[in-house]
Each structure stands twice: as structure tokens, then as C-alpha cells.
């Protein structure tokens, strides 16, 4: 039996959400930045712990405001990737803010914080301060560092939560 | 299906067709199987036929069903063939009515505005970080 799981990527514009999905699903990367409008949905099949999983990945536009439209997009998610850009401290604050982490539609489901663009680590500011307590991972959509680990790590958390 | 509902749906589809929104109407039963389709689903890169399961053919809609309220609206969903669609889902009898319209033109206009704004924001953040490093 194949388990279908919806996961959502949330984060400020330009942090690399679409690039992470592109790298994970299509194993490709483009340096050109093209903003996402609304939501882009991709599907990826994988096997984890002998379990077939069909991952439905919702890549949300960074510009999405709060309100009913946003609620509709994130509804039914089993897990969340909160994405921030290590070179942009405000994006870390955005991704780990209370209103994102504790949004009623995603409360109690597994979340993973991705500090993306780790290939640019020398440019990162030293004062990245994440006090959210959410498990985090350094990723680079460009070099493919930890990209599969991010998606599959979230899947593992979802499966673990399901077994409890 | 109820006649009033069929009349309403046909009228709505005609209106959208006149506005060149390429409407698509799908009715799914309680088992999430397609019972009716009206419109050109190829327009959106979907491959659908009566009897198909929504779970297999439109998996992103599957995650939303059953809807909690009477109606659910999702704007600017990128379809498999890189079009943009607005998707409206209504509960009907024991199943769901799904209206899809093409909003690609509008989405591209929004994209252009957002792109400019986001590029400006990214540049501003870089400048802010540089000033911080220089202890300004």
C-alpha cells in the first residue's frame, strides 16, 4: 500500500523553496530567480522503512498573506518544511515566528527548519538566532547538500508520529 | 444530479467560457471517483476520464477532501503543463463538485509585479547585511 502525504514548504520569498523542490524532484538547479505565484505542486515517490510513500509537495509563494487562502493551501498537510536563507537573517525570523510555527492548521504536525544556501556559508551573518527549538538542517539547493535528507527526514518524522 | 444545480453549473460554465477562462467541471462521488466531466481537461495537462479516482489523477485535490466548509477556493495553482488555475470545490450530495478556471494571464501579471518587488527586497537585505558587517 502506498501512503500519500502532503507536505508544505513555507518561507520568505527568495529563500530557495522552489529550488529545493526542483533539486529533489528533478535533480536540477537554476541560478535564475523566478518568483512563485500561488502554489506549485509536485509529486515524488519514495520508499522509506519499506513503506511506499507518494509525497505531494506544496511549494507556497513567499508572498502569500495570511487569511483564508493561506489556510486553504496548508490544510491537510502532514508535515512542514520551514525554509530560511542563511544569508538573510530576517528570513530565519520569518520562518520561525510564532504565527507560522503555531498556525492552527499545522499545529502538532512534524516540522523541520531548513537553513538553505549553506554553500554561501562564508557570507552568513554570525547572529543567526533560532530559538524555535525546531530540528534544523543546513541545506543547499545549488550543491544538493542535504536536500534529500530534508524531505526524507521530514517523512521519517511523519511516519514516526503515525506509529505513536 | 439535481436539475437546479445542473442549470446553475451550465450557466456558470458558459459565463466563464465567454470570458475565455477555459472552465472545467468535475463531479466526484463519495468514493472520490469521477462521475461527470465537462470541459477540456487537456488544457490543464490533466488526464482524466469518468470512473478515474481523484486520489490517483488529481492527488493535490485528494489531500483537501472532504472539505470542512461548504466551499473551498484555491487560487493560482500551477498545473502539470505550467498553466495557472483557480480551483473551487463545493460539497454536493455525498460527493464534490470541482470547478476549474484558467487564470494564467492574471498570474503572469502578478508574477511580474512580485518578481520586481522581491528582487528589490533581496537587494535591500544584502545591503542591510553589508552595512551590519561594516558596523554602521
mmCIF file of C-alpha atoms in Angstrom:
data_model
loop_
_atom_site.group_PDB
_atom_site.id
_atom_site.type_symbol
_atom_site.label_atom_id
_atom_site.label_comp_id
_atom_site.label_asym_id
_atom_site.label_seq_id
_atom_site.Cartn_x
_atom_site.Cartn_y
_atom_site.Cartn_z
ATOM 1 C CA UNK A 1 0.000 0.000 0.000
ATOM 2 C CA UNK A 2 1.226 3.492 -0.840
ATOM 3 C CA UNK A 3 0.889 6.194 1.783
ATOM 4 C CA UNK A 4 0.002 9.626 0.382
ATOM 5 C CA UNK A 5 1.383 12.519 2.342
ATOM 6 C CA UNK A 6 1.051 16.234 1.702
ATOM 7 C CA UNK A 7 3.912 18.415 2.871
ATOM 8 C CA UNK A 8 4.189 22.196 2.563
ATOM 9 C CA UNK A 9 7.183 24.497 2.216
ATOM 10 C CA UNK A 10 6.833 27.839 3.969
ATOM 11 C CA UNK A 11 9.312 30.707 3.952
ATOM 12 C CA UNK A 12 10.045 34.208 2.756
ATOM 13 C CA UNK A 13 10.391 34.987 -0.954
ATOM 14 C CA UNK A 14 13.780 34.186 -2.440
ATOM 15 C CA UNK A 15 14.959 31.722 0.239
ATOM 16 C CA UNK A 16 15.072 28.854 -2.270
ATOM 17 C CA UNK A 17 11.896 26.841 -1.633
ATOM 18 C CA UNK A 18 11.241 26.200 -5.322
ATOM 19 C CA UNK A 19 14.928 25.398 -5.935
ATOM 20 C CA UNK A 20 14.886 22.807 -3.139
ATOM 21 C CA UNK A 21 11.809 21.149 -4.640
ATOM 22 C CA UNK A 22 13.304 21.322 -8.141
ATOM 23 C CA UNK A 23 16.533 19.734 -6.920
ATOM 24 C CA UNK A 24 14.711 16.994 -5.016
ATOM 25 C CA UNK A 25 12.130 16.138 -7.685
ATOM 26 C CA UNK A 26 14.027 16.831 -10.932
ATOM 27 C CA UNK A 27 17.661 16.839 -9.771
ATOM 28 C CA UNK A 28 18.238 20.210 -11.387
ATOM 29 C CA UNK A 29 19.119 23.732 -10.297
ATOM 30 C CA UNK A 30 18.884 27.130 -11.940
ATOM 31 C CA UNK A 31 20.573 30.322 -10.764
ATOM 32 C CA UNK A 32 17.744 32.377 -12.265
ATOM 33 C CA UNK A 33 15.284 33.545 -9.665
ATOM 34 C CA UNK A 34 11.633 33.327 -10.674
ATOM 35 C CA UNK A 35 9.101 34.123 -8.002
ATOM 36 C CA UNK A 36 6.322 31.598 -7.349
ATOM 37 C CA UNK A 37 2.752 32.784 -7.658
ATOM 38 C CA UNK A 38 0.153 30.956 -5.576
ATOM 39 C CA UNK A 39 1.334 27.412 -5.195
ATOM 40 C CA UNK A 40 3.299 24.914 -7.233
ATOM 41 C CA UNK A 41 2.531 21.264 -6.532
ATOM 42 C CA UNK A 42 4.937 18.437 -7.311
ATOM 43 C CA UNK A 43 4.803 14.723 -6.644
ATOM 44 C CA UNK A 44 7.636 12.404 -5.639
ATOM 45 C CA UNK A 45 7.510 8.689 -4.908
ATOM 46 C CA UNK A 46 9.923 7.175 -2.432
ATOM 47 C CA UNK A 47 10.438 4.140 -0.234
ATOM 48 C CA UNK A 48 11.236 4.717 3.413
ATOM 49 C CA UNK A 49 11.406 1.977 6.073
ATOM 50 C CA UNK A 50 9.971 -0.469 3.493
ATOM 51 C CA UNK A 51 6.975 1.816 3.071
ATOM 52 C CA UNK A 52 5.950 3.220 -0.337
ATOM 53 C CA UNK A 53 5.228 6.900 0.006
ATOM 54 C CA UNK A 54 3.752 9.301 -2.506
ATOM 55 C CA UNK A 55 4.827 12.742 -1.423
ATOM 56 C CA UNK A 56 2.669 15.651 -2.592
ATOM 57 C CA UNK A 57 4.864 18.712 -2.199
ATOM 58 C CA UNK A 58 3.136 22.102 -1.944
ATOM 59 C CA UNK A 59 5.583 24.910 -2.631
ATOM 60 C CA UNK A 60 3.849 28.056 -1.369
ATOM 61 C CA UNK A 61 4.624 31.519 -2.690
ATOM 62 C CA UNK A 62 6.610 33.542 -0.173
ATOM 63 C CA UNK A 63 4.286 36.479 -0.760
ATOM 64 C CA UNK A 64 1.219 34.681 0.489
ATOM 65 C CA UNK A 65 -0.610 36.702 3.055
ATOM 66 C CA UNK A 66 -2.475 35.238 5.940
ATOM 67 C CA UNK A 67 -6.150 34.580 5.760
ATOM 68 C CA UNK A 68 -8.478 32.018 4.325
ATOM 69 C CA UNK A 69 -6.462 31.450 1.124
ATOM 70 C CA UNK A 70 -3.327 30.643 3.109
ATOM 71 C CA UNK A 71 -5.323 28.349 5.402
ATOM 72 C CA UNK A 72 -6.716 26.518 2.381
ATOM 73 C CA UNK A 73 -3.250 25.931 0.964
ATOM 74 C CA UNK A 74 -1.789 24.441 4.134
ATOM 75 C CA UNK A 75 -4.859 22.420 5.111
ATOM 76 C CA UNK A 76 -4.382 18.666 5.218
ATOM 77 C CA UNK A 77 -0.576 18.837 5.459
ATOM 78 C CA UNK A 78 1.212 16.025 7.289
ATOM 79 C CA UNK A 79 4.488 17.893 7.644
ATOM 80 C CA UNK A 80 6.090 21.301 7.126
ATOM 81 C CA UNK A 81 9.475 22.422 5.862
ATOM 82 C CA UNK A 82 10.168 25.910 7.180
ATOM 83 C CA UNK A 83 12.766 27.353 4.826
ATOM 84 C CA UNK A 84 15.134 30.237 5.575
ATOM 85 C CA UNK A 85 18.130 31.702 3.792
ATOM 86 C CA UNK A 86 21.271 31.685 5.939
ATOM 87 C CA UNK A 87 22.495 34.859 4.243
ATOM 88 C CA UNK A 88 19.308 36.683 5.226
ATOM 89 C CA UNK A 89 18.649 36.834 8.975
ATOM 90 C CA UNK A 90 15.133 38.238 8.605
ATOM 91 C CA UNK A 91 14.151 35.102 6.700
ATOM 92 C CA UNK A 92 15.098 32.997 9.757
ATOM 93 C CA UNK A 93 12.918 35.179 11.985
ATOM 94 C CA UNK A 94 10.117 34.885 9.413
ATOM 95 C CA UNK A 95 10.286 31.086 9.211
ATOM 96 C CA UNK A 96 10.496 30.555 12.968
ATOM 97 C CA UNK A 97 7.972 33.133 14.084
ATOM 98 C CA UNK A 98 5.200 32.012 16.433
ATOM 99 C CA UNK A 99 2.448 32.732 13.916
ATOM 100 C CA UNK A 100 3.998 30.386 11.374
ATOM 101 C CA UNK A 101 5.040 27.582 13.695
ATOM 102 C CA UNK A 102 1.849 27.625 15.749
ATOM 103 C CA UNK A 103 -0.628 28.247 12.954
ATOM 104 C CA UNK A 104 -3.770 26.256 13.878
ATOM 105 C CA UNK A 105 -3.759 24.317 10.583
ATOM 106 C CA UNK A 106 -0.274 22.900 11.187
ATOM 107 C CA UNK A 107 -0.156 22.616 14.940
ATOM 108 C CA UNK A 108 1.133 19.300 16.228
ATOM 109 C CA UNK A 109 2.495 18.052 12.906
ATOM 110 C CA UNK A 110 6.224 17.458 12.252
ATOM 111 C CA UNK A 111 8.270 20.458 11.189
ATOM 112 C CA UNK A 112 11.849 20.831 10.054
ATOM 113 C CA UNK A 113 13.735 24.114 9.701
ATOM 114 C CA UNK A 114 15.984 24.293 6.648
ATOM 115 C CA UNK A 115 18.770 26.864 6.680
ATOM 116 C CA UNK A 116 19.288 26.989 2.950
ATOM 117 C CA UNK A 117 22.139 28.357 0.817
ATOM 118 C CA UNK A 118 24.786 26.710 3.022
ATOM 119 C CA UNK A 119 27.115 26.798 0.001
ATOM 120 C CA UNK A 120 27.348 30.525 0.822
ATOM 121 C CA UNK A 121 28.244 29.868 4.476
ATOM 122 C CA UNK A 122 31.132 32.380 4.484
ATOM 123 C CA UNK A 123 28.504 35.061 3.759
ATOM 124 C CA UNK A 124 26.248 34.035 6.614
ATOM 125 C CA UNK A 125 25.861 36.502 9.425
ATOM 126 C CA UNK A 126 27.129 35.275 12.768
ATOM 127 C CA UNK A 127 23.984 36.333 14.603
ATOM 128 C CA UNK A 128 21.550 33.786 13.192
ATOM 129 C CA UNK A 129 19.465 33.177 16.235
ATOM 130 C CA UNK A 130 16.965 30.376 16.061
ATOM 131 C CA UNK A 131 15.262 29.853 19.377
ATOM 132 C CA UNK A 132 12.293 27.942 17.980
ATOM 133 C CA UNK A 133 13.612 24.588 19.186
ATOM 134 C CA UNK A 134 12.649 23.021 15.862
ATOM 135 C CA UNK A 135 15.110 20.494 14.473
ATOM 136 C CA UNK A 136 17.147 22.206 11.772
ATOM 137 C CA UNK A 137 19.284 21.185 8.840
ATOM 138 C CA UNK A 138 21.757 23.089 6.668
ATOM 139 C CA UNK A 139 20.858 22.674 3.009
ATOM 140 C CA UNK A 140 21.968 23.869 -0.385
ATOM 141 C CA UNK A 141 19.664 23.502 -3.371
ATOM 142 C CA UNK A 142 22.634 24.527 -5.519
ATOM 143 C CA UNK A 143 25.065 21.819 -4.417
ATOM 144 C CA UNK A 144 22.324 19.340 -3.438
ATOM 145 C CA UNK A 145 23.686 19.187 0.108
ATOM 146 C CA UNK A 146 21.165 17.590 2.474
ATOM 147 C CA UNK A 147 18.269 18.148 0.056
ATOM 148 C CA UNK A 148 17.083 14.522 0.049
ATOM 149 C CA UNK A 149 17.815 14.321 3.788
ATOM 150 C CA UNK A 150 15.485 17.263 4.362
ATOM 151 C CA UNK A 151 12.487 15.772 2.560
ATOM 152 C CA UNK A 152 13.118 12.237 3.728
ATOM 153 C CA UNK A 153 13.914 13.375 7.270
ATOM 154 C CA UNK A 154 10.517 15.063 7.411
ATOM 155 C CA UNK A 155 8.903 11.900 6.053
ATOM 156 C CA UNK A 156 10.584 9.877 8.796
ATOM 157 C CA UNK A 157 9.207 12.263 11.419
ATOM 158 C CA UNK A 158 5.741 11.881 9.877
ATOM 159 C CA UNK A 159 5.984 8.077 9.906
ATOM 160 C CA UNK A 160 7.314 8.062 13.480
ATOM 161 C CA UNK A 161 4.434 10.286 14.579
ATOM 162 C CA UNK A 162 1.993 7.952 12.894
ATOM 163 C CA UNK A 163 3.308 4.912 14.762
ATOM 164 C CA UNK A 164 2.824 6.591 18.155
ATOM 165 C CA UNK B 1 -27.920 15.351 -10.211
ATOM 166 C CA UNK B 2 -30.438 17.972 -9.156
ATOM 167 C CA UNK B 3 -31.789 19.978 -12.121
ATOM 168 C CA UNK B 4 -31.328 23.386 -10.457
ATOM 169 C CA UNK B 5 -27.740 22.543 -9.778
ATOM 170 C CA UNK B 6 -27.130 21.357 -13.342
ATOM 171 C CA UNK B 7 -28.721 24.561 -14.711
ATOM 172 C CA UNK B 8 -26.601 26.706 -12.368
ATOM 173 C CA UNK B 9 -23.417 24.853 -13.310
ATOM 174 C CA UNK B 10 -24.059 25.115 -17.049
ATOM 175 C CA UNK B 11 -24.778 28.839 -16.745
ATOM 176 C CA UNK B 12 -21.611 29.342 -14.731
ATOM 177 C CA UNK B 13 -19.523 27.367 -17.234
ATOM 178 C CA UNK B 14 -20.975 29.393 -20.139
ATOM 179 C CA UNK B 15 -20.106 32.640 -18.386
ATOM 180 C CA UNK B 16 -16.540 31.528 -17.760
ATOM 181 C CA UNK B 17 -16.171 30.231 -21.303
ATOM 182 C CA UNK B 18 -17.234 33.641 -22.645
ATOM 183 C CA UNK B 19 -14.517 35.221 -20.501
ATOM 184 C CA UNK B 20 -12.042 32.747 -22.063
ATOM 185 C CA UNK B 21 -11.353 31.166 -18.663
ATOM 186 C CA UNK B 22 -11.462 27.655 -20.157
ATOM 187 C CA UNK B 23 -13.721 26.198 -17.460
ATOM 188 C CA UNK B 24 -13.600 22.594 -16.373
ATOM 189 C CA UNK B 25 -16.291 20.919 -14.300
ATOM 190 C CA UNK B 26 -15.763 17.668 -12.442
ATOM 191 C CA UNK B 27 -18.165 15.834 -10.156
ATOM 192 C CA UNK B 28 -16.754 13.178 -7.836
ATOM 193 C CA UNK B 29 -18.825 10.758 -5.777
ATOM 194 C CA UNK B 30 -18.347 9.762 -2.137
ATOM 195 C CA UNK B 31 -15.592 7.337 -3.165
ATOM 196 C CA UNK B 32 -13.715 10.184 -4.877
ATOM 197 C CA UNK B 33 -14.388 8.688 -8.324
ATOM 198 C CA UNK B 34 -15.160 10.993 -11.230
ATOM 199 C CA UNK B 35 -18.789 10.740 -12.356
ATOM 200 C CA UNK B 36 -19.017 13.773 -14.678
ATOM 201 C CA UNK B 37 -16.520 15.896 -16.573
ATOM 202 C CA UNK B 38 -17.381 18.884 -18.766
ATOM 203 C CA UNK B 39 -14.629 20.952 -20.390
ATOM 204 C CA UNK B 40 -11.212 20.481 -21.869
ATOM 205 C CA UNK B 41 -9.024 18.895 -19.203
ATOM 206 C CA UNK B 42 -6.074 18.670 -21.599
ATOM 207 C CA UNK B 43 -5.923 22.457 -21.306
ATOM 208 C CA UNK B 44 -4.547 21.929 -17.791
ATOM 209 C CA UNK B 45 -2.352 18.922 -18.516
ATOM 210 C CA UNK B 46 -4.704 16.552 -16.689
ATOM 211 C CA UNK B 47 -5.518 13.109 -17.992
ATOM 212 C CA UNK B 48 -8.989 12.309 -16.755
ATOM 213 C CA UNK B 49 -11.930 10.102 -17.603
ATOM 214 C CA UNK B 50 -15.177 9.107 -15.951
ATOM 215 C CA UNK B 51 -14.513 6.432 -13.333
ATOM 216 C CA UNK B 52 -10.997 7.686 -12.552
ATOM 217 C CA UNK B 53 -10.031 8.159 -8.936
ATOM 218 C CA UNK B 54 -9.221 11.706 -7.813
ATOM 219 C CA UNK B 55 -6.604 10.202 -5.481
ATOM 220 C CA UNK B 56 -4.648 8.850 -8.454
ATOM 221 C CA UNK B 57 -5.275 11.538 -11.061
ATOM 222 C CA UNK B 58 -5.569 14.771 -9.097
ATOM 223 C CA UNK B 59 -3.623 13.922 -5.924
ATOM 224 C CA UNK B 60 -3.330 17.526 -4.811
ATOM 225 C CA UNK B 61 -7.111 17.791 -4.604
ATOM 226 C CA UNK B 62 -7.314 14.486 -2.766
ATOM 227 C CA UNK B 63 -5.457 15.977 0.212
ATOM 228 C CA UNK B 64 -8.204 18.588 0.569
ATOM 229 C CA UNK B 65 -11.201 16.247 0.536
ATOM 230 C CA UNK B 66 -13.591 16.094 2.224
ATOM 231 C CA UNK B 67 -13.764 19.883 2.567
ATOM 232 C CA UNK B 68 -14.635 21.207 6.019
ATOM 233 C CA UNK B 69 -16.856 24.084 4.923
ATOM 234 C CA UNK B 70 -19.399 24.201 2.110
ATOM 235 C CA UNK B 71 -16.886 25.647 -0.289
ATOM 236 C CA UNK B 72 -13.126 25.847 -0.755
ATOM 237 C CA UNK B 73 -11.287 28.180 -3.116
ATOM 238 C CA UNK B 74 -7.656 27.822 -4.160
ATOM 239 C CA UNK B 75 -6.133 30.490 -6.372
ATOM 240 C CA UNK B 76 -3.198 30.217 -8.745
ATOM 241 C CA UNK B 77 -2.416 26.540 -8.594
ATOM 242 C CA UNK B 78 0.278 25.644 -11.131
ATOM 243 C CA UNK B 79 -0.924 22.749 -13.246
ATOM 244 C CA UNK B 80 1.279 19.979 -14.733
ATOM 245 C CA UNK B 81 1.570 21.884 -18.027
ATOM 246 C CA UNK B 82 2.586 25.155 -16.322
ATOM 247 C CA UNK B 83 -0.777 26.860 -16.564
ATOM 248 C CA UNK B 84 -2.347 28.520 -13.535
ATOM 249 C CA UNK B 85 -5.780 27.519 -12.322
ATOM 250 C CA UNK B 86 -8.277 28.664 -9.756
ATOM 251 C CA UNK B 87 -9.990 25.697 -8.179
ATOM 252 C CA UNK B 88 -13.328 25.935 -6.437
ATOM 253 C CA UNK B 89 -14.632 22.892 -4.585
ATOM 254 C CA UNK B 90 -18.188 22.580 -3.303
ATOM 255 C CA UNK B 91 -19.778 19.759 -1.323
ATOM 256 C CA UNK B 92 -22.702 18.310 -3.220
ATOM 257 C CA UNK B 93 -24.808 15.305 -2.213
ATOM 258 C CA UNK B 94 -22.198 12.881 -0.857
ATOM 259 C CA UNK B 95 -19.516 13.986 -3.271
ATOM 260 C CA UNK B 96 -17.810 17.117 -4.513
ATOM 261 C CA UNK B 97 -18.182 19.491 -7.418
ATOM 262 C CA UNK B 98 -14.897 20.898 -8.664
ATOM 263 C CA UNK B 99 -14.819 23.983 -10.893
ATOM 264 C CA UNK B 100 -11.509 24.854 -12.510
ATOM 265 C CA UNK B 101 -10.784 28.043 -14.450
ATOM 266 C CA UNK B 102 -7.627 29.185 -16.191
ATOM 267 C CA UNK B 103 -6.007 32.227 -14.550
ATOM 268 C CA UNK B 104 -2.637 32.060 -16.317
ATOM 269 C CA UNK B 105 -2.826 35.562 -17.784
ATOM 270 C CA UNK B 106 -3.572 37.168 -14.436
ATOM 271 C CA UNK B 107 -0.939 35.028 -12.673
ATOM 272 C CA UNK B 108 1.749 36.214 -15.095
ATOM 273 C CA UNK B 109 0.817 39.833 -14.418
ATOM 274 C CA UNK B 110 1.084 39.237 -10.671
ATOM 275 C CA UNK B 111 4.342 37.360 -11.153
ATOM 276 C CA UNK B 112 5.926 40.321 -12.912
ATOM 277 C CA UNK B 113 4.975 42.697 -10.094
ATOM 278 C CA UNK B 114 6.081 40.262 -7.379
ATOM 279 C CA UNK B 115 9.328 39.491 -9.164
ATOM 280 C CA UNK B 116 10.314 43.166 -9.215
ATOM 281 C CA UNK B 117 9.337 43.634 -5.588
ATOM 282 C CA UNK B 118 11.157 40.508 -4.405
ATOM 283 C CA UNK B 119 14.332 41.341 -6.303
ATOM 284 C CA UNK B 120 14.284 44.748 -4.635
ATOM 285 C CA UNK B 121 13.744 43.148 -1.202
ATOM 286 C CA UNK B 122 16.618 40.714 -1.744
ATOM 287 C CA UNK B 123 18.921 43.567 -2.767
ATOM 288 C CA UNK B 124 17.853 45.603 0.286
ATOM 289 C CA UNK B 125 18.587 42.672 2.594
ATOM 290 C CA UNK B 126 22.056 42.285 1.079
ATOM 291 C CA UNK B 127 22.747 45.982 1.611
ATOM 292 C CA UNK B 128 21.475 45.781 5.196
ATOM 293 C CA UNK B 129 23.761 42.814 5.904
ATOM 294 C CA UNK B 130 26.746 44.542 4.330
ATOM 295 C CA UNK B 131 26.142 47.651 6.445
ATOM 296 C CA UNK B 132 25.885 45.440 9.543
ATOM 297 C CA UNK B 133 29.240 43.822 8.736
ATOM 298 C CA UNK B 134 30.750 47.264 8.345
ATOM 299 C CA UNK B 135 29.339 48.200 11.781
ATOM 300 C CA UNK B 136 27.130 51.004 10.522
#
